[in-house]
């Protein structure tokens, strides 16, 4: 794994925000929203509290704040949170490194009903993945839900392509960033969770057809219908581009 420091990686919040508006990221976002809002309806989230961990520019915080009684966005990057604040109406934000010894006092003794983490685990370096998995349970109620995604599944079409590029070292020839071809699987998460308080209780998959940033192979409307069909029925979820995972604390 090529080591970057994911805590300090986000120097250009505007560029990140723009990337999240690209066609394929937007498609996955729509599909995730459909699944997530159903889960939130089932748990009656309007009466519950949310921590959106690694909230970044608040892509999720600003819509989830309408589904919860109270929403807190947490991120180590001041710049990312600045942008998130501008776009949110109700959420509170805390700039802190969740893995540090001195987590911001506003989070002291806080326990949330739901903790989310979107577009975090895939790109985080392994040490950071472990540190976050060790620290997040402190902020989750015993019967709470931890919901997060993996945005390039190793066993999806694009994940396998990334693996081939990595194996043949083609990224060096074509100047593809190593983070772009980093993948992650459900198996990696199961390993990560083995000695942690978390266990996976369910998962969904979204994105069967090849796609990446602004490249998609079908017109958006048709593509959405096709992908939504498979996502809702959980068909072929192990080989989907993006996995949305629901975890709970082990009892
Ligand atoms: C790719 S962004 C995800 C943003 C947002 N969740 C989304 O889906 O668009 C990952 C975020 O993780 C944050 N991060 C990395 N390490 C962190 C840590 N130890 N504590 C809090 N935030 C962290 C980064 O600052 C960055 O904003």
GROMACS .gro file of C-alpha atoms and ligand atoms in nm:
model
  278
    1UNK     CA    1   0.000   0.000   0.000
    2UNK     CA    2   0.141   0.339  -0.097
    3UNK     CA    3   0.157   0.548   0.222
    4UNK     CA    4  -0.001   0.890   0.213
    5UNK     CA    5  -0.109   1.069   0.528
    6UNK     CA    6  -0.485   1.074   0.490
    7UNK     CA    7  -0.526   1.308   0.786
    8UNK     CA    8  -0.348   1.589   0.600
    9UNK     CA    9  -0.428   1.486   0.244
   10UNK     CA   10  -0.717   1.726   0.180
   11UNK     CA   11  -0.543   2.053   0.093
   12UNK     CA   12  -0.798   2.164  -0.167
   13UNK     CA   13  -1.156   2.132  -0.038
   14UNK     CA   14  -1.303   2.295  -0.352
   15UNK     CA   15  -1.135   2.035  -0.574
   16UNK     CA   16  -1.271   1.754  -0.356
   17UNK     CA   17  -1.619   1.905  -0.366
   18UNK     CA   18  -1.601   1.925  -0.746
   19UNK     CA   19  -1.495   1.561  -0.770
   20UNK     CA   20  -1.801   1.456  -0.570
   21UNK     CA   21  -2.022   1.625  -0.831
   22UNK     CA   22  -1.887   1.409  -1.115
   23UNK     CA   23  -2.132   1.175  -1.292
   24UNK     CA   24  -2.028   0.844  -1.143
   25UNK     CA   25  -1.982   0.972  -0.787
   26UNK     CA   26  -2.326   1.137  -0.813
   27UNK     CA   27  -2.482   0.812  -0.936
   28UNK     CA   28  -2.341   0.616  -0.640
   29UNK     CA   29  -2.454   0.898  -0.406
   30UNK     CA   30  -2.813   0.872  -0.538
   31UNK     CA   31  -2.817   0.495  -0.500
   32UNK     CA   32  -2.672   0.515  -0.149
   33UNK     CA   33  -2.928   0.779  -0.052
   34UNK     CA   34  -3.217   0.553  -0.156
   35UNK     CA   35  -3.088   0.270   0.062
   36UNK     CA   36  -2.985   0.491   0.353
   37UNK     CA   37  -3.313   0.681   0.377
   38UNK     CA   38  -3.499   0.349   0.398
   39UNK     CA   39  -3.277   0.237   0.685
   40UNK     CA   40  -3.326   0.573   0.861
   41UNK     CA   41  -3.704   0.550   0.822
   42UNK     CA   42  -3.698   0.204   0.982
   43UNK     CA   43  -3.506   0.328   1.289
   44UNK     CA   44  -3.711   0.647   1.323
   45UNK     CA   45  -3.403   0.865   1.286
   46UNK     CA   46  -3.590   1.194   1.339
   47UNK     CA   47  -3.566   1.120   1.711
   48UNK     CA   48  -3.201   1.025   1.701
   49UNK     CA   49  -2.853   1.177   1.697
   50UNK     CA   50  -2.589   1.142   1.426
   51UNK     CA   51  -2.214   1.183   1.407
   52UNK     CA   52  -2.102   1.212   1.045
   53UNK     CA   53  -1.739   1.113   1.093
   54UNK     CA   54  -1.489   1.230   0.826
   55UNK     CA   55  -1.765   1.458   0.703
   56UNK     CA   56  -1.528   1.645   0.469
   57UNK     CA   57  -1.711   1.918   0.279
   58UNK     CA   58  -2.041   1.798   0.428
   59UNK     CA   59  -2.178   1.620   0.122
   60UNK     CA   60  -2.375   1.389   0.352
   61UNK     CA   61  -2.401   1.611   0.661
   62UNK     CA   62  -2.609   1.871   0.482
   63UNK     CA   63  -2.873   1.622   0.376
   64UNK     CA   64  -2.864   1.397   0.682
   65UNK     CA   65  -2.918   1.694   0.915
   66UNK     CA   66  -3.282   1.691   0.798
   67UNK     CA   67  -3.327   1.327   0.898
   68UNK     CA   68  -3.196   1.352   1.255
   69UNK     CA   69  -3.286   1.545   1.565
   70UNK     CA   70  -2.921   1.650   1.601
   71UNK     CA   71  -2.628   1.613   1.361
   72UNK     CA   72  -2.257   1.663   1.429
   73UNK     CA   73  -2.001   1.664   1.149
   74UNK     CA   74  -1.650   1.566   1.258
   75UNK     CA   75  -1.335   1.609   1.053
   76UNK     CA   76  -0.967   1.675   1.116
   77UNK     CA   77  -0.944   1.926   0.829
   78UNK     CA   78  -1.037   2.285   0.910
   79UNK     CA   79  -1.062   2.369   0.537
   80UNK     CA   80  -1.304   2.084   0.462
   81UNK     CA   81  -1.522   2.179   0.759
   82UNK     CA   82  -1.524   2.547   0.656
   83UNK     CA   83  -1.690   2.447   0.330
   84UNK     CA   84  -1.925   2.205   0.506
   85UNK     CA   85  -2.038   2.482   0.745
   86UNK     CA   86  -2.125   2.711   0.454
   87UNK     CA   87  -2.352   2.448   0.302
   88UNK     CA   88  -2.525   2.318   0.615
   89UNK     CA   89  -2.811   2.485   0.798
   90UNK     CA   90  -2.848   2.296   1.125
   91UNK     CA   91  -2.551   2.067   1.184
   92UNK     CA   92  -2.277   2.140   1.438
   93UNK     CA   93  -1.919   2.083   1.331
   94UNK     CA   94  -1.616   1.977   1.529
   95UNK     CA   95  -1.262   1.995   1.392
   96UNK     CA   96  -1.071   1.716   1.559
   97UNK     CA   97  -0.865   1.406   1.493
   98UNK     CA   98  -1.083   1.127   1.627
   99UNK     CA   99  -0.776   0.908   1.684
  100UNK     CA  100  -0.580   1.157   1.895
  101UNK     CA  101  -0.535   1.157   2.274
  102UNK     CA  102  -0.692   1.503   2.288
  103UNK     CA  103  -1.017   1.475   2.098
  104UNK     CA  104  -1.211   1.803   2.112
  105UNK     CA  105  -1.395   1.848   2.444
  106UNK     CA  106  -1.727   1.888   2.263
  107UNK     CA  107  -1.716   1.514   2.195
  108UNK     CA  108  -1.626   1.417   2.551
  109UNK     CA  109  -1.867   1.152   2.680
  110UNK     CA  110  -2.089   1.193   2.372
  111UNK     CA  111  -2.261   0.882   2.241
  112UNK     CA  112  -2.458   0.893   1.917
  113UNK     CA  113  -2.737   0.670   1.786
  114UNK     CA  114  -2.579   0.656   1.442
  115UNK     CA  115  -2.223   0.714   1.322
  116UNK     CA  116  -2.158   0.742   0.949
  117UNK     CA  117  -1.828   0.741   0.756
  118UNK     CA  118  -1.847   0.793   0.381
  119UNK     CA  119  -1.554   0.767   0.139
  120UNK     CA  120  -1.315   0.712   0.427
  121UNK     CA  121  -1.202   0.350   0.468
  122UNK     CA  122  -1.083   0.280   0.114
  123UNK     CA  123  -0.825   0.553   0.096
  124UNK     CA  124  -0.718   0.569   0.461
  125UNK     CA  125  -0.383   0.403   0.529
  126UNK     CA  126  -0.408   0.074   0.722
  127UNK     CA  127  -0.284   0.223   1.054
  128UNK     CA  128  -0.547   0.496   1.031
  129UNK     CA  129  -0.819   0.242   0.948
  130UNK     CA  130  -0.727   0.052   1.265
  131UNK     CA  131  -0.702   0.365   1.481
  132UNK     CA  132  -1.045   0.490   1.365
  133UNK     CA  133  -1.204   0.147   1.413
  134UNK     CA  134  -1.060   0.141   1.765
  135UNK     CA  135  -1.179   0.490   1.858
  136UNK     CA  136  -1.520   0.527   1.692
  137UNK     CA  137  -1.705   0.276   1.917
  138UNK     CA  138  -1.658   0.519   2.210
  139UNK     CA  139  -1.899   0.756   2.037
  140UNK     CA  140  -2.166   0.501   1.945
  141UNK     CA  141  -2.447   0.389   2.177
  142UNK     CA  142  -2.453   0.016   2.250
  143UNK     CA  143  -2.758  -0.032   2.030
  144UNK     CA  144  -2.643   0.225   1.771
  145UNK     CA  145  -2.560   0.175   1.404
  146UNK     CA  146  -2.229   0.238   1.229
  147UNK     CA  147  -2.296   0.293   0.859
  148UNK     CA  148  -2.010   0.342   0.615
  149UNK     CA  149  -1.910   0.278   0.256
  150UNK     CA  150  -1.622   0.134   0.055
  151UNK     CA  151  -1.598   0.324  -0.268
  152UNK     CA  152  -1.391   0.085  -0.482
  153UNK     CA  153  -1.469  -0.276  -0.405
  154UNK     CA  154  -1.179  -0.508  -0.497
  155UNK     CA  155  -1.419  -0.759  -0.658
  156UNK     CA  156  -1.613  -0.514  -0.876
  157UNK     CA  157  -1.538  -0.471  -1.248
  158UNK     CA  158  -1.348  -0.146  -1.176
  159UNK     CA  159  -1.177  -0.302  -0.873
  160UNK     CA  160  -1.045  -0.591  -1.081
  161UNK     CA  161  -0.930  -0.347  -1.349
  162UNK     CA  162  -0.749  -0.146  -1.079
  163UNK     CA  163  -0.585  -0.469  -0.959
  164UNK     CA  164  -0.461  -0.547  -1.311
  165UNK     CA  165  -0.325  -0.192  -1.353
  166UNK     CA  166  -0.145  -0.226  -1.019
  167UNK     CA  167  -0.009  -0.572  -1.102
  168UNK     CA  168   0.128  -0.462  -1.440
  169UNK     CA  169   0.249  -0.132  -1.287
  170UNK     CA  170   0.064   0.051  -1.565
  171UNK     CA  171  -0.020   0.338  -1.327
  172UNK     CA  172   0.349   0.434  -1.331
  173UNK     CA  173   0.347   0.454  -1.711
  174UNK     CA  174   0.016   0.640  -1.738
  175UNK     CA  175   0.065   0.864  -1.433
  176UNK     CA  176  -0.236   0.729  -1.242
  177UNK     CA  177  -0.225   0.815  -0.871
  178UNK     CA  178  -0.184   0.511  -0.650
  179UNK     CA  179  -0.485   0.614  -0.439
  180UNK     CA  180  -0.703   0.597  -0.751
  181UNK     CA  181  -0.632   0.227  -0.791
  182UNK     CA  182  -0.639   0.137  -0.422
  183UNK     CA  183  -0.928  -0.102  -0.356
  184UNK     CA  184  -1.089  -0.250  -0.046
  185UNK     CA  185  -1.317  -0.547   0.013
  186UNK     CA  186  -1.570  -0.670   0.263
  187UNK     CA  187  -1.310  -0.928   0.366
  188UNK     CA  188  -1.066  -0.647   0.454
  189UNK     CA  189  -1.334  -0.494   0.678
  190UNK     CA  190  -1.411  -0.828   0.842
  191UNK     CA  191  -1.037  -0.859   0.925
  192UNK     CA  192  -1.031  -0.501   1.056
  193UNK     CA  193  -1.335  -0.567   1.274
  194UNK     CA  194  -1.212  -0.904   1.404
  195UNK     CA  195  -1.068  -0.766   1.727
  196UNK     CA  196  -1.291  -0.458   1.741
  197UNK     CA  197  -1.630  -0.405   1.905
  198UNK     CA  198  -1.796  -0.390   1.561
  199UNK     CA  199  -1.970  -0.662   1.361
  200UNK     CA  200  -2.127  -0.633   1.017
  201UNK     CA  201  -2.502  -0.690   1.023
  202UNK     CA  202  -2.593  -0.612   0.661
  203UNK     CA  203  -2.456  -0.465   0.343
  204UNK     CA  204  -2.571  -0.332   0.007
  205UNK     CA  205  -2.394  -0.293  -0.327
  206UNK     CA  206  -2.429  -0.018  -0.583
  207UNK     CA  207  -2.275   0.021  -0.930
  208UNK     CA  208  -2.242  -0.289  -1.148
  209UNK     CA  209  -2.155  -0.129  -1.480
  210UNK     CA  210  -1.810   0.024  -1.530
  211UNK     CA  211  -1.775   0.392  -1.442
  212UNK     CA  212  -1.543   0.642  -1.281
  213UNK     CA  213  -1.563   1.019  -1.218
  214UNK     CA  214  -1.729   1.163  -1.532
  215UNK     CA  215  -1.716   0.838  -1.730
  216UNK     CA  216  -2.031   0.631  -1.738
  217UNK     CA  217  -2.140   0.402  -2.018
  218UNK     CA  218  -2.513   0.472  -2.044
  219UNK     CA  219  -2.734   0.783  -2.032
  220UNK     CA  220  -2.777   0.888  -1.668
  221UNK     CA  221  -3.152   0.821  -1.644
  222UNK     CA  222  -3.135   0.471  -1.787
  223UNK     CA  223  -2.823   0.392  -1.588
  224UNK     CA  224  -2.987   0.498  -1.263
  225UNK     CA  225  -3.291   0.276  -1.328
  226UNK     CA  226  -3.071  -0.023  -1.411
  227UNK     CA  227  -2.841   0.018  -1.110
  228UNK     CA  228  -3.126   0.096  -0.872
  229UNK     CA  229  -3.298  -0.231  -0.970
  230UNK     CA  230  -2.993  -0.433  -0.861
  231UNK     CA  231  -2.916  -0.225  -0.552
  232UNK     CA  232  -3.267  -0.251  -0.408
  233UNK     CA  233  -3.281  -0.627  -0.453
  234UNK     CA  234  -2.924  -0.678  -0.328
  235UNK     CA  235  -2.853  -0.878  -0.644
  236UNK     CA  236  -2.481  -0.913  -0.724
  237UNK     CA  237  -2.388  -0.693  -0.428
  238UNK     CA  238  -2.051  -0.874  -0.373
  239UNK     CA  239  -1.932  -0.748  -0.712
  240UNK     CA  240  -2.069  -0.394  -0.698
  241UNK     CA  241  -1.841  -0.090  -0.726
  242UNK     CA  242  -1.950   0.058  -0.392
  243UNK     CA  243  -2.050  -0.125  -0.074
  244UNK     CA  244  -2.268   0.036   0.191
  245UNK     CA  245  -2.214  -0.150   0.517
  246UNK     CA  246  -2.426  -0.149   0.831
  247UNK     CA  247  -2.248  -0.250   1.152
  248UNK     CA  248  -2.337  -0.271   1.518
  249UNK     CA  249  -2.150  -0.329   1.838
  250UNK     CA  250  -2.097  -0.695   1.926
  251UNK     CA  251  -2.327  -0.792   2.211
  252LIG     C1  252  -1.271   1.166   0.120
  252LIG     S1  253  -1.311   1.266   0.253
  252LIG     C2  254  -1.477   1.215   0.280
  252LIG     C3  255  -1.572   1.330   0.289
  252LIG     C4  256  -1.720   1.296   0.299
  252LIG     N1  257  -1.748   1.196   0.400
  252LIG     C5  258  -1.775   1.251   0.166
  252LIG     O1  259  -1.824   1.138   0.155
  252LIG     O2  260  -1.772   1.329   0.070
  252LIG     C6  261  -1.227   1.190   0.390
  252LIG     C7  262  -1.217   1.283   0.512
  252LIG     O3  263  -1.159   1.213   0.621
  252LIG     C8  264  -1.098   1.310   0.704
  252LIG     N2  265  -1.012   1.244   0.805
  252LIG     C9  266  -0.903   1.169   0.780
  252LIG     N3  267  -0.851   1.125   0.896
  252LIG    C10  268  -0.930   1.173   0.995
  252LIG    C11  269  -0.925   1.162   1.139
  252LIG     N4  270  -0.830   1.093   1.199
  252LIG     N5  271  -1.022   1.226   1.213
  252LIG    C12  272  -1.119   1.298   1.150
  252LIG     N6  273  -1.127   1.311   1.014
  252LIG    C13  274  -1.034   1.249   0.938
  252LIG    C14  275  -1.024   1.396   0.602
  252LIG     O4  276  -0.987   1.522   0.653
  252LIG    C15  277  -1.128   1.405   0.489
  252LIG     O5  278  -1.204   1.522   0.496
   0.00000   0.00000   0.00000
